[in-house]
XYZ file of C-alpha atoms in Angstrom:
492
model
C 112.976 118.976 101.131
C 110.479 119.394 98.799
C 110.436 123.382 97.188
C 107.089 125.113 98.574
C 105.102 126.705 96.324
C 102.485 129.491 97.369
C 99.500 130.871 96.017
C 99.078 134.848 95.428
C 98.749 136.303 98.488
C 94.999 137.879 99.264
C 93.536 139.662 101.822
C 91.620 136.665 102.918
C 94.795 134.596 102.879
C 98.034 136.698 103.673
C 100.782 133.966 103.205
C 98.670 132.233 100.228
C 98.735 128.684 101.626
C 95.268 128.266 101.223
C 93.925 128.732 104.290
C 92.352 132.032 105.139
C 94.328 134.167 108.015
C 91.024 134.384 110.486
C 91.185 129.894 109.947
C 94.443 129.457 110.900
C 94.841 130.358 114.919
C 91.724 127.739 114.735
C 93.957 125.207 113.360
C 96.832 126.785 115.162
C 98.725 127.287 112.076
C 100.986 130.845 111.906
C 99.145 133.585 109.248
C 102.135 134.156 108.155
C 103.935 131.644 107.674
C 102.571 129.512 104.082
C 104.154 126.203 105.773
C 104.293 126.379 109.733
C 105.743 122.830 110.260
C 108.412 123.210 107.258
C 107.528 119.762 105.898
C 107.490 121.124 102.215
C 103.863 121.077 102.276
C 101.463 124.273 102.586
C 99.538 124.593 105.700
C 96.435 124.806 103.515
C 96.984 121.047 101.446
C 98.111 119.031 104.618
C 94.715 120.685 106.031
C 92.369 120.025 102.824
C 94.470 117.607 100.700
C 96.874 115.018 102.104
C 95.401 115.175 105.627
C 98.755 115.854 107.439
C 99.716 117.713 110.329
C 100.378 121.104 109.554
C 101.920 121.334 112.489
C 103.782 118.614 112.673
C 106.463 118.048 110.052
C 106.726 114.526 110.086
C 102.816 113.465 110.443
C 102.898 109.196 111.068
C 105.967 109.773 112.824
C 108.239 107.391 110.454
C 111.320 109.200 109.834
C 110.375 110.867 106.545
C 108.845 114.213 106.243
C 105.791 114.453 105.012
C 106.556 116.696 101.946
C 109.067 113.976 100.805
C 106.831 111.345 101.707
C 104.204 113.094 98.937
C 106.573 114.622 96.556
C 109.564 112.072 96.246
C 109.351 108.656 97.773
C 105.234 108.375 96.840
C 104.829 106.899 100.750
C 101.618 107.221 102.342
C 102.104 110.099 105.006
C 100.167 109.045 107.056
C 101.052 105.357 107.600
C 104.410 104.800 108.812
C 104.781 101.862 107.335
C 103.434 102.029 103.919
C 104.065 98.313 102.605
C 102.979 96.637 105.895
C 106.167 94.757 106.085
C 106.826 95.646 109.917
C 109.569 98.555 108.853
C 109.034 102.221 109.102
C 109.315 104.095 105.545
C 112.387 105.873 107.423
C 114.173 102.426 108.212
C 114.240 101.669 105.148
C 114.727 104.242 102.836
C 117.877 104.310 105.313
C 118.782 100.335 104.459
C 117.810 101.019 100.957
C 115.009 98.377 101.161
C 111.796 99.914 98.948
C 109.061 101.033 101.200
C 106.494 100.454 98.727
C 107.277 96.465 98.800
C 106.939 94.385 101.231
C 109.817 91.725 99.939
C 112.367 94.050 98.277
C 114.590 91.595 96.411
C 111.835 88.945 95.735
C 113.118 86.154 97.857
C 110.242 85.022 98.883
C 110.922 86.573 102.810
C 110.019 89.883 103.610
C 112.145 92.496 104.102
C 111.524 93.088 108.116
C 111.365 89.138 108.362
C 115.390 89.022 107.222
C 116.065 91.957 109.237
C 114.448 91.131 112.354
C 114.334 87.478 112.469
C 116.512 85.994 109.598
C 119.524 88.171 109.891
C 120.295 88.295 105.844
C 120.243 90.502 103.227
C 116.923 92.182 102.257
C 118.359 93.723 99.244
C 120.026 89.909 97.913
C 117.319 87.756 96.320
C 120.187 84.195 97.185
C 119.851 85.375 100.943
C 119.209 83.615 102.611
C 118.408 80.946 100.263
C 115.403 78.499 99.095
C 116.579 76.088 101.890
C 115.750 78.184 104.755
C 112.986 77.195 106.721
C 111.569 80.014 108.937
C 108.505 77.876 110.594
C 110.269 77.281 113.715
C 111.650 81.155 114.143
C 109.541 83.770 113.444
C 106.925 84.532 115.595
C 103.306 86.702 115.133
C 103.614 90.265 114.309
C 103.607 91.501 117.995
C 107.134 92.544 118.062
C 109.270 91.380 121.299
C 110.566 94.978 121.722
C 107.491 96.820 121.827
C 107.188 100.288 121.312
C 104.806 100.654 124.722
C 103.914 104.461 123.686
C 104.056 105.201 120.459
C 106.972 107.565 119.978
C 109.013 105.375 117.407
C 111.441 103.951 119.746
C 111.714 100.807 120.903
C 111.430 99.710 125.005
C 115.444 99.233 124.715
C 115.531 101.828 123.062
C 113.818 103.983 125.193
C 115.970 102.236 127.735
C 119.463 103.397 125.985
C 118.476 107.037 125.729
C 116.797 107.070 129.529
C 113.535 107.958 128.057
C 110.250 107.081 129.712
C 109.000 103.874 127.911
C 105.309 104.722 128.437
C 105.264 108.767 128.225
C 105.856 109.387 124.286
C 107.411 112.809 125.130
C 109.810 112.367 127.881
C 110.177 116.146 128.297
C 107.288 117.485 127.133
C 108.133 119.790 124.588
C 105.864 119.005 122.137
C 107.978 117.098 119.957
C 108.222 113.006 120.565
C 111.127 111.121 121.881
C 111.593 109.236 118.462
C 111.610 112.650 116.492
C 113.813 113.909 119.539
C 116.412 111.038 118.240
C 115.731 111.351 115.008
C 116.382 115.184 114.838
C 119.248 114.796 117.178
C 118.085 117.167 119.853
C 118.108 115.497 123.868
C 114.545 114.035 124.350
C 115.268 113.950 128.215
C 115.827 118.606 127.719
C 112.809 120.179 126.186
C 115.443 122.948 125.386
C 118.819 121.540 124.122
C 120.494 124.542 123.243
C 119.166 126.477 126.259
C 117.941 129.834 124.098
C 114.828 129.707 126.404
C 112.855 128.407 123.365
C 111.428 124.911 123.682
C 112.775 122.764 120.723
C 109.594 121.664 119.415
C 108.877 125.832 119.109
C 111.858 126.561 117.501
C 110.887 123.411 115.348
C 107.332 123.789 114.413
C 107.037 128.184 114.875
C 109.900 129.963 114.955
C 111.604 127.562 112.099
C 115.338 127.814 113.847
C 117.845 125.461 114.725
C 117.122 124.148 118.171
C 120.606 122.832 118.181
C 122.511 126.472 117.752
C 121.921 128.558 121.414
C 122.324 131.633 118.774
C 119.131 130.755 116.335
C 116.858 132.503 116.929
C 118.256 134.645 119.879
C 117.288 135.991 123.237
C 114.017 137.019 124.153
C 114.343 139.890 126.652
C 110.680 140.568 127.440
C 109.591 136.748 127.235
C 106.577 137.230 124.838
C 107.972 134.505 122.674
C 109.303 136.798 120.218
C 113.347 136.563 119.465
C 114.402 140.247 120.242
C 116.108 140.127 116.698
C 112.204 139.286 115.583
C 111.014 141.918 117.282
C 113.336 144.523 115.824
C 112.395 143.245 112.365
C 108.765 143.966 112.888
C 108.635 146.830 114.443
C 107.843 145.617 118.424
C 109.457 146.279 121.183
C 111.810 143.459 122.229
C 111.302 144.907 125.900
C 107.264 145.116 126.020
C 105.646 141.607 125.761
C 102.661 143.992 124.440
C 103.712 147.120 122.594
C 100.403 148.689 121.905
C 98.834 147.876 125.299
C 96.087 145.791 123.844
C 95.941 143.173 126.542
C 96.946 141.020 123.912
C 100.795 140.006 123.514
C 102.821 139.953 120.817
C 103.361 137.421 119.416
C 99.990 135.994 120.281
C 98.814 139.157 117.723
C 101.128 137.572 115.244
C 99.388 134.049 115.585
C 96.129 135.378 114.944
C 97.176 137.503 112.268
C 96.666 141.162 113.882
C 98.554 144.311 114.127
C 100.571 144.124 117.519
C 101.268 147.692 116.560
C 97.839 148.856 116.640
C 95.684 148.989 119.820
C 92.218 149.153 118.193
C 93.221 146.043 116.783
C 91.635 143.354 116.860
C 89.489 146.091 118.939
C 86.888 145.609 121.653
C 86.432 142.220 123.349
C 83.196 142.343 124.844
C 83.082 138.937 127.076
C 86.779 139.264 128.265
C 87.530 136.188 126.922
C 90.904 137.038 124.922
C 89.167 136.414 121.585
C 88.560 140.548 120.283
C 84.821 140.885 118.853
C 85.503 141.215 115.217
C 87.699 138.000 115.691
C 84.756 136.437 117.425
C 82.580 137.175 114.235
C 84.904 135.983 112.019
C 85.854 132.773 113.467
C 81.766 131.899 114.236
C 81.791 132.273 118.401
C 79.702 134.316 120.108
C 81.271 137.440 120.815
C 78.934 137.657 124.233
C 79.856 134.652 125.220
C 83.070 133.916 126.852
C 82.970 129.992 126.096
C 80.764 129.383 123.339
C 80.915 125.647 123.484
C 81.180 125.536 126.907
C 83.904 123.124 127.489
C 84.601 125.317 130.411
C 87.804 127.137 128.425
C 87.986 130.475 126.929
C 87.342 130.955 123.665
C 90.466 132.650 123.001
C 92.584 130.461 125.383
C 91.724 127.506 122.898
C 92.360 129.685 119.510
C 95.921 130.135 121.384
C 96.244 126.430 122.586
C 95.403 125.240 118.549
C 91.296 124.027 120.275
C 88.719 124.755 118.850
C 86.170 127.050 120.319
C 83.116 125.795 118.246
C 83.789 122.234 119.272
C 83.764 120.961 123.307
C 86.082 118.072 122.418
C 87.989 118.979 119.451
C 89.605 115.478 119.077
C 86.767 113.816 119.289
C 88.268 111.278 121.743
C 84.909 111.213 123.962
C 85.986 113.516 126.950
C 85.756 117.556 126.584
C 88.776 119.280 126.321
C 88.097 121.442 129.548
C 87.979 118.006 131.474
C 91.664 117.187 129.487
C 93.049 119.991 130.351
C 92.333 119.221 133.770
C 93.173 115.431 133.899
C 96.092 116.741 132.064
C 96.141 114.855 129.018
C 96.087 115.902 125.423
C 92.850 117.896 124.126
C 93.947 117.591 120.175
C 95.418 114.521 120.801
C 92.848 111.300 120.886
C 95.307 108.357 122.384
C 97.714 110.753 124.687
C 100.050 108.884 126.107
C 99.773 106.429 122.401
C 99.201 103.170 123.713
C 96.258 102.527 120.980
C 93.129 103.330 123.308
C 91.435 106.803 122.939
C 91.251 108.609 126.257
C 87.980 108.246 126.266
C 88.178 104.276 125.894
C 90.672 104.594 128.875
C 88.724 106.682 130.685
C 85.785 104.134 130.449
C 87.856 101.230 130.834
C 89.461 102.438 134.056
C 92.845 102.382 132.804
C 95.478 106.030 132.682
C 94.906 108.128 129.604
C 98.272 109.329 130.546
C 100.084 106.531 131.236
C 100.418 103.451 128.517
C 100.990 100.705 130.877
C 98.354 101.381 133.609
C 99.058 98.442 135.639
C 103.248 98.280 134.936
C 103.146 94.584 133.844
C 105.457 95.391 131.061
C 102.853 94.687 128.713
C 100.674 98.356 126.916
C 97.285 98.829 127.856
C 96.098 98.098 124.480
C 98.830 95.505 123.983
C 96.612 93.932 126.579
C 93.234 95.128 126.031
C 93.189 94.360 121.855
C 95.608 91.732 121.411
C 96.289 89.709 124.546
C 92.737 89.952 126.044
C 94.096 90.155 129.628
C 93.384 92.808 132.384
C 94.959 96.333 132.552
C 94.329 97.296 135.529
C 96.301 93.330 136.606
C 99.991 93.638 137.011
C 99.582 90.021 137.817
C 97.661 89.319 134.391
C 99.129 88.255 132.064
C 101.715 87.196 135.225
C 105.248 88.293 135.650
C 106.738 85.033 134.354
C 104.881 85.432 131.169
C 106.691 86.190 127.629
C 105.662 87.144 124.635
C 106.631 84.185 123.301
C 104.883 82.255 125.595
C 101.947 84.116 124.813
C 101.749 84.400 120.870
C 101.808 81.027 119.119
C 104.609 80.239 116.226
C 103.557 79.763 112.999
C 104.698 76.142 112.851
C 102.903 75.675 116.011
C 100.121 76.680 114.236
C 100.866 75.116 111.057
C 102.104 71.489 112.184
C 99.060 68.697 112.302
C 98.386 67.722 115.392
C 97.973 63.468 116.284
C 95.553 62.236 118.417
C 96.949 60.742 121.448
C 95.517 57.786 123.543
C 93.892 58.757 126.762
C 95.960 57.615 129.401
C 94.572 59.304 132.321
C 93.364 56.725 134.603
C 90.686 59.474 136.221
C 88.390 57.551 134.284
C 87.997 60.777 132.145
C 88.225 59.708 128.143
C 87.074 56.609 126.043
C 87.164 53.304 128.131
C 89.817 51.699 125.819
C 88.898 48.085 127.776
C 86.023 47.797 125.588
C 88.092 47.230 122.727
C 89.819 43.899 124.245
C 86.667 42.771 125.811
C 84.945 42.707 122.362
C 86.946 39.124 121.062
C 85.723 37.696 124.527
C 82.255 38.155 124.224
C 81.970 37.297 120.307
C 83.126 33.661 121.216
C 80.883 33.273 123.675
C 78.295 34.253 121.616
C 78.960 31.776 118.937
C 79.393 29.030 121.343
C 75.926 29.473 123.222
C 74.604 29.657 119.113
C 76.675 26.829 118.068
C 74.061 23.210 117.375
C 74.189 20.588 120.240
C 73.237 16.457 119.550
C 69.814 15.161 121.453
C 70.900 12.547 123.979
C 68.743 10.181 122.801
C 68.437 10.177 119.001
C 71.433 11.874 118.790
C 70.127 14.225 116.243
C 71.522 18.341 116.297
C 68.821 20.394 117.691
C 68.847 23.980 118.411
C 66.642 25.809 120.662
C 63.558 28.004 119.450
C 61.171 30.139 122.084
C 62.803 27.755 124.124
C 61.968 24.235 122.863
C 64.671 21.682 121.159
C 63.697 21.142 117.620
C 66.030 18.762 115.306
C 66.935 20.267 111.665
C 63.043 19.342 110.378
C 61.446 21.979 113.632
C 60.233 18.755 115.078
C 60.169 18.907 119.231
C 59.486 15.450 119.271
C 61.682 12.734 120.485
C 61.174 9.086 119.219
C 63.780 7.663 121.452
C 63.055 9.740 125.013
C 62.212 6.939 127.476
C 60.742 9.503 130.044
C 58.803 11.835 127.308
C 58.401 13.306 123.948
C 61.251 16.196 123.700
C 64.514 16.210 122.634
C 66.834 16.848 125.758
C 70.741 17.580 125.356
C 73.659 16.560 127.387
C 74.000 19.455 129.924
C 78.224 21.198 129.399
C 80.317 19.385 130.923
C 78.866 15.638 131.420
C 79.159 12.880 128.696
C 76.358 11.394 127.185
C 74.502 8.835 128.835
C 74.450 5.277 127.174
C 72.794 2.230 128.995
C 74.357 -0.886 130.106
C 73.683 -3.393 127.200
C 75.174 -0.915 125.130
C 78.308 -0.880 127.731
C 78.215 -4.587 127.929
C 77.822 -5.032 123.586
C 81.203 -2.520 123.381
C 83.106 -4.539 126.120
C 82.458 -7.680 124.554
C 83.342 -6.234 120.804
């Protein structure tokens, strides 16, 4: 882990993370604490810098914390898979592969291709060899082991560990089933070591080891405070609110007051949790008990990390009173991660809170943005259907395709009868054109307008006993010759 490095404290900014004390229960960051998450990172740069989650140690959810991902391995923190090669930055900083390029040993195959599909080496640039012909294996990017909700773990995966495949935390303790797995802490308990403290609180706020039922301790008066915790301050590990504020604790410790000191934060004139002077300071109206009127508190959202200044603080399209109610995820904009806001679900039809609405086996935005079939269908895209089936091969895609003779005798297609007919019609053509003798003067005549003329256009017939025209011998018949000439060739 990265070493953290504060600023000097001020009065503005207690823990000198950069972020001043009456910001931070509006990001939901702890006041005193200059790295809530323990990524490495100040709450203050993953807020104004890098864009992370600063309360959320490992931001894109790919195995590597986001203060390494800045400070050592240079991977985008945000993407968990920073060369696009269809392996987390985690994977493969764990098979040694380079996260920063695609095709580690320059073989020409990339380095989730030979794990996935090819089964060689990604670090040997001779496996598996210029010979190898991948056309007729791999298939589109759509993976056949999806990842239906976005927690990092695969459906048999999810299926090994008894998670739920389409809820991305199984047990709801704040922390995902893939970081669950990763961390080594039971995804199906949302407190493994059974010290009444969630594991994603002992994770992300109290910074202790939700493996060890002794870190951080017991916490007699169950105001979130270890008693041990309490003792070091100054509370009392018996009184969930030692000065009799109305406000707890630890919740005085999240927004940076004295829990020792009743007049502070002082008078809260709208009874809405949020004391006046912390009203001015954060910007809500101190007479109003829900200034944006998302129908929550303002100082119930400082506590739940909302904001009180915005009605739908992640911007996903429905107001975070009305997620609260539904029961999905108000700082979350795709709750149950199935790559559709809630508010696309919500106008789609489909669960916000579910990622396979219909159970087909197939996400709701698997379906919606890359198979183009029906949600809300567990029939569509069919039970019988595969994702191989569905997604086209590359040499499918790549392979010419021949034309192929219509054979369909529908009478659908080009009437291939023509073709043999042609030959047929061409003789008979040059037959009925072909020059025919005059019966009489036995001279080739063709016929024009149609009239016999001889080679000189003359219609005339010198040797026609019954007229002037030529006439021909009609198909079929021999010519006629009179008797004397019969007799003349019998006597010759």
């Amino acid at each position: 882990m990265p070493p953290t490095t504060t600023e000097a404290p001020t009065a503005a900014d207690s823990d000198g993370d950069g972020l001043d004390d009456v910001d931070e229960p509006g990001v939901g960051t702890d006041p005193a604490n200059p790295d809530t998450d323990g990524d490495g990172l100040l709450d203050g740069q993953e807020v104004d810098d890098t864009g992370t989650d600063p309360l959320d140690p490992d931001t894109d959810n790919d195995g590597i914390v986001d203060g390494v991902e800045v400070v050592d391995t240079g991977t985008d923190p945000l993407n968990p898979d920073t060369d696009g090669d269809g392996l987390r930055d985690g994977e493969e900083t764990e098979i040694q592969t380079d996260p920063l390029d695609d095709d580690t040993d320059a073989d020409g195959f990339g380095d989730s291709e030979e794990v996935d599909n090819l089964g060689s080496d990604p670090l040997d640039p001779n496996d598996p060899g210029v010979e190898t012909q991948t056309t007729t294996t791999t298939t589109t990017t759509l993976a056949l082991d999806p990842d239906l909700d976005g927690d990092q773990l695969t459906a048999s995966q999810e299926d090994e560990f008894g998670t739920d495949p389409t809820d991305p935390d199984t047990d709801d303790d704040g922390c995902g089933d893939g970081d669950e797995v990763a961390r080594g802490t039971d995804p199906l308990d949302p407190d493994t070591d059974g010290d009444g403290f969630s594991d994603c609180e002992e994770v992300n706020e109290l910074v202790s080891d939700p493996l060890d039922p002794d870190d951080p301790g017991v916490d007699t008066d169950g105001d979130g405070l270890p008693d041990k915790t309490e003792d070091d301050i100054g509370t009392d590990p018996d009184d969930p609110d030692t000065d009799d504020d109305g406000l707890g604790d630890k919740q005085e410790l999240d927004r940076g007051t004295d829990p020792l000191d009743p007049s502070d934060p002082g008078i809260d004139s709208d009874d809405d949790n949020f004391a006046d002077a912390e009203e001015i300071a954060f910007g809500t109206d101190p007479f109003d008990p829900d200034t944006d009127d998302d129908r929550l508190l303002d100082g119930d959202e400082v506590d739940a990390g909302l904001n009180p200044l915005d009605p739908d603080t992640d911007n996903d399209g429905i107001s975070d009173g009305d997620e609260v109610d539904a029961g999905t995820n108000p700082i979350d904009d795709d709750s149950d991660g199935d790559d559709l806001t809630d508010g696309d679900e919500e106008t789609l039809g489909t669960d916000p809170a579910d990622a396979d609405t219909d159970d087909d086996g197939f996400g709701d935005g698997e379906e919606v943005n890359q198979l183009g079939t029906d949600p809300l269908d567990p029939n569509d895209p069919g039970g019988a259907s595969t994702r191989e089936a569905l997604f086209t091969t590359r040499e499918a895609l790549f392979t010419p395709q021949q034309p192929q003779p219509d054979t369909d005798d529908s009478g659908g297609g080009f009437p291939w009868w023509i073709l043999l007919a042609i030959p047929a019609v061409a003789i008979l053509i040059v037959a009925a054109k072909r020059p025919q003798e005059c019966q009489h003067c036995e001279k080739q005549v063709t016929e024009q307008d149609g009239i016999l003329v001889d080679n000189d256009g003359n219609p005339e017939c010198p040797d026609n006993p019954d007229g002037t025209g030529h006439e021909t011998t009609p198909r079929g018949q021999q010519p006629a010759t009179d008797n004397a000439s019969s007799g003349r060739a019998g006597e010759i």
